[in-house]
GROMACS .gro file of N, CA and C in nm:
model
  339
    1MET      N    1   8.265  11.423   7.056
    1MET     CA    2   8.444  11.379   6.937
    1MET      C    3   8.384  11.345   6.854
    2ALA      N    4   8.466  11.401   6.785
    2ALA     CA    5   8.477  11.424   6.583
    2ALA      C    6   8.529  11.236   6.569
    3GLU      N    7   8.428  11.217   6.454
    3GLU     CA    8   8.518  11.090   6.432
    3GLU      C    9   8.655  11.035   6.388
    4TRP      N   10   8.681  11.005   6.418
    4TRP     CA   11   8.856  10.952   6.373
    4TRP      C   12   8.878  10.830   6.402
    5LYS      N   13   8.960  10.798   6.283
    5LYS     CA   14   9.014  10.656   6.331
    5LYS      C   15   9.197  10.596   6.277
    6GLU      N   16   9.202  10.459   6.326
    6GLU     CA   17   9.274  10.445   6.323
    6GLU      C   18   9.276  10.382   6.220
    7ILE      N   19   9.437  10.412   6.032
    7ILE     CA   20   9.436  10.300   5.938
    7ILE      C   21   9.560  10.222   5.942
    8THR      N   22   9.510  10.157   5.892
    8THR     CA   23   9.655   9.945   5.902
    8THR      C   24   9.690   9.934   5.756
    9THR      N   25   9.639   9.987   5.742
    9THR     CA   26   9.679   9.954   5.497
    9THR      C   27   9.668  10.029   5.436
   10ASN      N   28   9.699  10.050   5.293
   10ASN     CA   29   9.767  10.061   5.200
   10ASN      C   30   9.628  10.114   5.097
   11GLU      N   31   9.546   9.987   5.181
   11GLU     CA   32   9.445   9.975   5.103
   11GLU      C   33   9.351  10.131   5.165
   12GLU      N   34   9.348  10.078   5.320
   12GLU     CA   35   9.236  10.276   5.338
   12GLU      C   36   9.320  10.361   5.312
   13TRP      N   37   9.452  10.374   5.337
   13TRP     CA   38   9.541  10.479   5.274
   13TRP      C   39   9.439  10.536   5.185
   14ASN      N   40   9.492  10.464   5.051
   14ASN     CA   41   9.468  10.499   4.938
   14ASN      C   42   9.347  10.586   4.948
   15GLU      N   43   9.206  10.460   4.918
   15GLU     CA   44   9.101  10.466   4.967
   15GLU      C   45   9.070  10.655   5.004
   16LEU      N   46   9.137  10.691   5.155
   16LEU     CA   47   9.132  10.789   5.149
   16LEU      C   48   9.184  10.892   5.100
   17TYR      N   49   9.287  10.873   5.054
   17TYR     CA   50   9.362  11.019   4.927
   17TYR      C   51   9.308  11.014   4.810
   18GLU      N   52   9.281  10.925   4.810
   18GLU     CA   53   9.185  10.961   4.633
   18GLU      C   54   9.144  11.033   4.676
   19ARG      N   55   9.028  10.975   4.786
   19ARG     CA   56   8.891  11.102   4.841
   19ARG      C   57   8.956  11.185   4.868
   20SER      N   58   9.041  11.228   4.848
   20SER     CA   59   9.101  11.311   4.902
   20SER      C   60   9.039  11.478   4.913
   21ALA      N   61   9.052  11.423   4.704
   21ALA     CA   62   8.904  11.549   4.577
   21ALA      C   63   8.813  11.617   4.631
   22SER      N   64   8.730  11.576   4.689
   22SER     CA   65   8.653  11.579   4.760
   22SER      C   66   8.580  11.603   4.934
   23LYS      N   67   8.655  11.535   4.988
   23LYS     CA   68   8.734  11.479   5.125
   23LYS      C   69   8.843  11.492   5.155
   24PRO      N   70   8.887  11.616   5.275
   24PRO     CA   71   9.024  11.680   5.308
   24PRO      C   72   9.023  11.558   5.359
   25VAL      N   73   9.151  11.508   5.460
   25VAL     CA   74   9.228  11.453   5.549
   25VAL      C   75   9.283  11.443   5.605
   26VAL      N   76   9.312  11.477   5.767
   26VAL     CA   77   9.342  11.485   5.839
   26VAL      C   78   9.438  11.373   5.907
   27VAL      N   79   9.526  11.347   5.893
   27VAL     CA   80   9.719  11.248   5.919
   27VAL      C   81   9.763  11.303   6.093
   28LEU      N   82   9.782  11.183   6.160
   28LEU     CA   83   9.837  11.216   6.265
   28LEU      C   84   9.961  11.073   6.298
   29LYS      N   85  10.041  11.077   6.236
   29LYS     CA   86  10.161  10.983   6.191
   29LYS      C   87  10.222  11.000   6.333
   30HIS      N   88  10.141  10.866   6.468
   30HIS     CA   89  10.175  10.925   6.597
   30HIS      C   90  10.270  10.747   6.618
   31SER      N   91  10.318  10.746   6.749
   31SER     CA   92  10.424  10.656   6.735
   31SER      C   93  10.436  10.610   6.904
   32THR      N   94  10.403  10.502   6.902
   32THR     CA   95  10.375  10.480   6.993
   32THR      C   96  10.455  10.469   7.101
   33ALA      N   97  10.531  10.494   7.132
   33ALA     CA   98  10.745  10.452   7.156
   33ALA      C   99  10.761  10.575   7.191
   34CYS      N  100  10.681  10.707   7.183
   34CYS     CA  101  10.778  10.819   7.156
   34CYS      C  102  10.673  10.937   7.285
   35PRO      N  103  10.730  11.000   7.388
   35PRO     CA  104  10.656  11.058   7.512
   35PRO      C  105  10.621  11.199   7.432
   36VAL      N  106  10.710  11.341   7.268
   36VAL     CA  107  10.636  11.375   7.214
   36VAL      C  108  10.474  11.338   7.118
   37SER      N  109  10.568  11.207   7.126
   37SER     CA  110  10.463  11.183   7.079
   37SER      C  111  10.302  11.156   7.152
   38ALA      N  112  10.265  11.119   7.210
   38ALA     CA  113  10.203  11.109   7.290
   38ALA      C  114  10.109  11.144   7.356
   39ASN      N  115  10.208  11.349   7.317
   39ASN     CA  116  10.202  11.477   7.385
   39ASN      C  117  10.075  11.508   7.235
   40ALA      N  118  10.138  11.498   7.088
   40ALA     CA  119  10.065  11.538   7.042
   40ALA      C  120   9.942  11.480   7.048
   41LEU      N  121   9.936  11.371   7.039
   41LEU     CA  122   9.751  11.242   7.071
   41LEU      C  123   9.716  11.359   7.168
   42ASN      N  124   9.734  11.405   7.211
   42ASN     CA  125   9.720  11.490   7.340
   42ASN      C  126   9.604  11.593   7.255
   43GLU      N  127   9.652  11.625   7.192
   43GLU     CA  128   9.628  11.747   7.166
   43GLU      C  129   9.533  11.789   7.073
   44TYR      N  130   9.601  11.652   6.974
   44TYR     CA  131   9.457  11.592   6.820
   44TYR      C  132   9.292  11.596   6.929
   45GLU      N  133   9.350  11.495   7.008
   45GLU     CA  134   9.205  11.457   7.021
   45GLU      C  135   9.172  11.508   7.135
   46ALA      N  136   9.149  11.667   7.158
   46ALA     CA  137   9.128  11.761   7.214
   46ALA      C  138   9.094  11.825   7.147
   47TYR      N  139   9.230  11.819   7.043
   47TYR     CA  140   9.119  11.932   6.934
   47TYR      C  141   8.976  11.836   6.857
   48LEU      N  142   9.033  11.749   6.868
   48LEU     CA  143   8.855  11.651   6.742
   48LEU      C  144   8.780  11.664   6.892
   49GLY      N  145   8.780  11.696   7.035
   49GLY     CA  146   8.652  11.667   7.121
   49GLY      C  147   8.605  11.896   7.040
   50LYS      N  148   8.629  11.964   7.056
   50LYS     CA  149   8.566  12.037   6.983
   50LYS      C  150   8.465  12.036   6.887
   51LYS      N  151   8.434  11.989   6.862
   51LYS     CA  152   8.385  11.942   6.704
   51LYS      C  153   8.461  12.079   6.605
   52PRO      N  154   8.481  11.977   6.511
   52PRO     CA  155   8.558  12.094   6.461
   52PRO      C  156   8.521  12.047   6.251
   53ASN      N  157   8.538  12.093   6.206
   53ASN     CA  158   8.551  12.016   6.079
   53ASN      C  159   8.430  11.921   5.961
   54PRO      N  160   8.386  11.890   6.048
   54PRO     CA  161   8.293  11.753   5.896
   54PRO      C  162   8.286  11.727   5.861
   55ASP      N  163   8.354  11.777   5.696
   55ASP     CA  164   8.362  11.798   5.634
   55ASP      C  165   8.499  11.693   5.577
   56ILE      N  166   8.569  11.668   5.699
   56ILE     CA  167   8.719  11.648   5.643
   56ILE      C  168   8.798  11.499   5.766
   57ASP      N  169   8.786  11.452   5.685
   57ASP     CA  170   8.803  11.247   5.775
   57ASP      C  171   8.926  11.235   5.807
   58TYR      N  172   8.976  11.258   5.963
   58TYR     CA  173   9.034  11.235   6.057
   58TYR      C  174   9.040  11.101   6.058
   59VAL      N  175   9.268  11.099   6.112
   59VAL     CA  176   9.286  10.961   6.109
   59VAL      C  177   9.459  10.962   6.217
   60MET      N  178   9.493  10.895   6.214
   60MET     CA  179   9.589  10.872   6.251
   60MET      C  180   9.628  10.696   6.193
   61VAL      N  181   9.832  10.687   6.202
   61VAL     CA  182   9.806  10.562   6.166
   61VAL      C  183   9.983  10.606   6.283
   62LYS      N  184   9.970  10.431   6.326
   62LYS     CA  185  10.087  10.377   6.409
   62LYS      C  186  10.182  10.421   6.350
   63VAL      N  187  10.308  10.434   6.400
   63VAL     CA  188  10.418  10.403   6.246
   63VAL      C  189  10.487  10.334   6.273
   64ILE      N  190  10.485  10.260   6.429
   64ILE     CA  191  10.566  10.104   6.434
   64ILE      C  192  10.534  10.005   6.381
   65GLU      N  193  10.401  10.003   6.387
   65GLU     CA  194  10.303   9.860   6.419
   65GLU      C  195  10.276   9.886   6.304
   66SER      N  196  10.222  10.047   6.201
   66SER     CA  197  10.185   9.970   6.046
   66SER      C  198  10.269  10.097   5.970
   67ARG      N  199  10.409  10.007   6.023
   67ARG     CA  200  10.548  10.099   5.853
   67ARG      C  201  10.474  10.119   5.686
   68PRO      N  202  10.420  10.017   5.634
   68PRO     CA  203  10.356  10.001   5.551
   68PRO      C  204  10.318  10.121   5.497
   69VAL      N  205  10.224  10.154   5.638
   69VAL     CA  206  10.129  10.242   5.556
   69VAL      C  207  10.242  10.393   5.578
   70SER      N  208  10.231  10.462   5.742
   70SER     CA  209  10.387  10.536   5.731
   70SER      C  210  10.391  10.586   5.556
   71ASN      N  211  10.488  10.511   5.530
   71ASN     CA  212  10.615  10.477   5.459
   71ASN      C  213  10.521  10.562   5.343
   72GLN      N  214  10.419  10.437   5.275
   72GLN     CA  215  10.375  10.524   5.184
   72GLN      C  216  10.319  10.641   5.171
   73ILE      N  217  10.208  10.631   5.278
   73ILE     CA  218  10.146  10.841   5.280
   73ILE      C  219  10.325  10.938   5.280
   74ALA      N  220  10.402  10.895   5.331
   74ALA     CA  221  10.496  11.011   5.272
   74ALA      C  222  10.567  10.990   5.119
   75GLU      N  223  10.540  10.794   5.126
   75GLU     CA  224  10.563  10.887   4.935
   75GLU      C  225  10.462  10.951   4.879
   76ASP      N  226  10.320  10.918   4.877
   76ASP     CA  227  10.193  10.999   4.806
   76ASP      C  228  10.242  11.147   4.828
   77THR      N  229  10.258  11.189   4.923
   77THR     CA  230  10.287  11.329   5.014
   77THR      C  231  10.404  11.427   4.921
   78GLY      N  232  10.540  11.309   4.923
   78GLY     CA  233  10.651  11.444   4.899
   78GLY      C  234  10.688  11.486   5.011
   79VAL      N  235  10.659  11.430   5.133
   79VAL     CA  236  10.640  11.445   5.283
   79VAL      C  237  10.765  11.401   5.360
   80LYS      N  238  10.865  11.463   5.399
   80LYS     CA  239  10.965  11.336   5.475
   80LYS      C  240  10.922  11.295   5.592
   81HIS      N  241  10.861  11.243   5.618
   81HIS     CA  242  10.832  11.093   5.796
   81HIS      C  243  10.949  11.191   5.870
   82ALA      N  244  10.765  11.205   5.913
   82ALA     CA  245  10.884  11.240   6.134
   82ALA      C  246  10.782  11.196   6.193
   83SER      N  247  10.758  11.155   6.304
   83SER     CA  248  10.665  11.143   6.421
   83SER      C  249  10.713  11.206   6.561
   84PRO      N  250  10.623  11.233   6.590
   84PRO     CA  251  10.496  11.225   6.570
   84PRO      C  252  10.486  11.367   6.369
   85GLN      N  253  10.426  11.324   6.351
   85GLN     CA  254  10.403  11.456   6.276
   85GLN      C  255  10.197  11.504   6.234
   86ILE      N  256  10.198  11.600   6.162
   86ILE     CA  257  10.020  11.589   6.083
   86ILE      C  258   9.998  11.626   5.972
   87LEU      N  259   9.942  11.539   5.867
   87LEU     CA  260   9.934  11.649   5.787
   87LEU      C  261   9.820  11.705   5.679
   88TYR      N  262   9.790  11.780   5.691
   88TYR     CA  263   9.677  11.809   5.563
   88TYR      C  264   9.630  11.790   5.467
   89ILE      N  265   9.538  11.717   5.368
   89ILE     CA  266   9.514  11.675   5.220
   89ILE      C  267   9.441  11.694   5.159
   90LYS      N  268   9.446  11.801   5.014
   90LYS     CA  269   9.351  11.813   4.988
   90LYS      C  270   9.347  11.811   4.825
   91ASN      N  271   9.284  11.755   4.782
   91ASN     CA  272   9.260  11.712   4.654
   91ASN      C  273   9.419  11.665   4.636
   92LYS      N  274   9.462  11.588   4.639
   92LYS     CA  275   9.581  11.504   4.704
   92LYS      C  276   9.682  11.562   4.724
   93GLU      N  277   9.699  11.638   4.808
   93GLU     CA  278   9.818  11.781   4.797
   93GLU      C  279   9.798  11.815   4.894
   94THR      N  280   9.956  11.826   4.969
   94THR     CA  281   9.958  11.881   5.169
   94THR      C  282   9.954  12.010   5.151
   95ILE      N  283   9.875  12.074   5.200
   95ILE     CA  284   9.794  12.190   5.245
   95ILE      C  285   9.880  12.244   5.364
   96TRP      N  286   9.927  12.192   5.465
   96TRP     CA  287   9.951  12.168   5.541
   96TRP      C  288  10.005  12.102   5.600
   97ASN      N  289  10.139  12.092   5.678
   97ASN     CA  290  10.235  11.968   5.821
   97ASN      C  291  10.271  12.010   5.795
   98THR      N  292  10.311  11.953   6.022
   98THR     CA  293  10.435  12.009   6.118
   98THR      C  294  10.425  11.909   6.134
   99SER      N  295  10.541  11.852   6.296
   99SER     CA  296  10.577  11.756   6.386
   99SER      C  297  10.631  11.828   6.515
  100HIS      N  298  10.602  11.751   6.529
  100HIS     CA  299  10.720  11.725   6.736
  100HIS      C  300  10.595  11.823   6.826
  101TRP      N  301  10.697  11.880   6.829
  101TRP     CA  302  10.609  12.008   7.002
  101TRP      C  303  10.503  12.067   6.892
  102ALA      N  304  10.521  12.209   6.777
  102ALA     CA  305  10.428  12.213   6.675
  102ALA      C  306  10.289  12.151   6.687
  103ILE      N  307  10.314  12.000   6.713
  103ILE     CA  308  10.116  11.922   6.700
  103ILE      C  309  10.082  12.004   6.821
  104THR      N  310  10.001  12.136   6.854
  104THR     CA  311   9.887  12.170   6.937
  104THR      C  312   9.775  12.243   6.884
  105GLU      N  313   9.639  12.160   6.982
  105GLU     CA  314   9.530  12.211   6.947
  105GLU      C  315   9.506  12.374   6.928
  106GLU      N  316   9.620  12.432   6.957
  106GLU     CA  317   9.585  12.571   6.886
  106GLU      C  318   9.604  12.574   6.749
  107HIS      N  319   9.710  12.472   6.793
  107HIS     CA  320   9.805  12.531   6.579
  107HIS      C  321   9.655  12.469   6.491
  108ILE      N  322   9.613  12.344   6.513
  108ILE     CA  323   9.523  12.250   6.464
  108ILE      C  324   9.451  12.332   6.422
  109THR      N  325   9.421  12.375   6.510
  109THR     CA  326   9.274  12.498   6.522
  109THR      C  327   9.341  12.594   6.466
  110ALA      N  328   9.428  12.717   6.465
  110ALA     CA  329   9.394  12.835   6.325
  110ALA      C  330   9.392  12.772   6.204
  111VAL      N  331   9.479  12.618   6.159
  111VAL     CA  332   9.508  12.588   6.026
  111VAL      C  333   9.364  12.604   6.051
  112LEU      N  334   9.295  12.413   6.036
  112LEU     CA  335   9.209  12.342   5.946
  112LEU      C  336   9.108  12.486   5.961
  113ASP      N  337   9.076  12.544   6.134
  113ASP     CA  338   8.891  12.634   6.149
  113ASP      C  339   8.888  12.733   6.108
   0.00000   0.00000   0.00000
């Protein structure tokens, strides 16, 4: 499985966002209170279990527990917040994003591989 981590601070997000110029980042915004989000997390983990691109950072933000980080991501990317939501960011630009039931292993694979 690819390495991924939960980010909980704006400092962690800012570092990833700045670094996206040299190493793109995929962010899953996850709500621990939502069954649709639980499904999205399962799909994300299934994708990460298939040895995805090692030149990408993979992270997750819990939107309830880390609301300031979630809000900062929406502000920095200009992508209206949704949950669950996945964003692919490269060179500080959102290349792709989708939300809810569209977050599937197949969809992620089609975009990132």
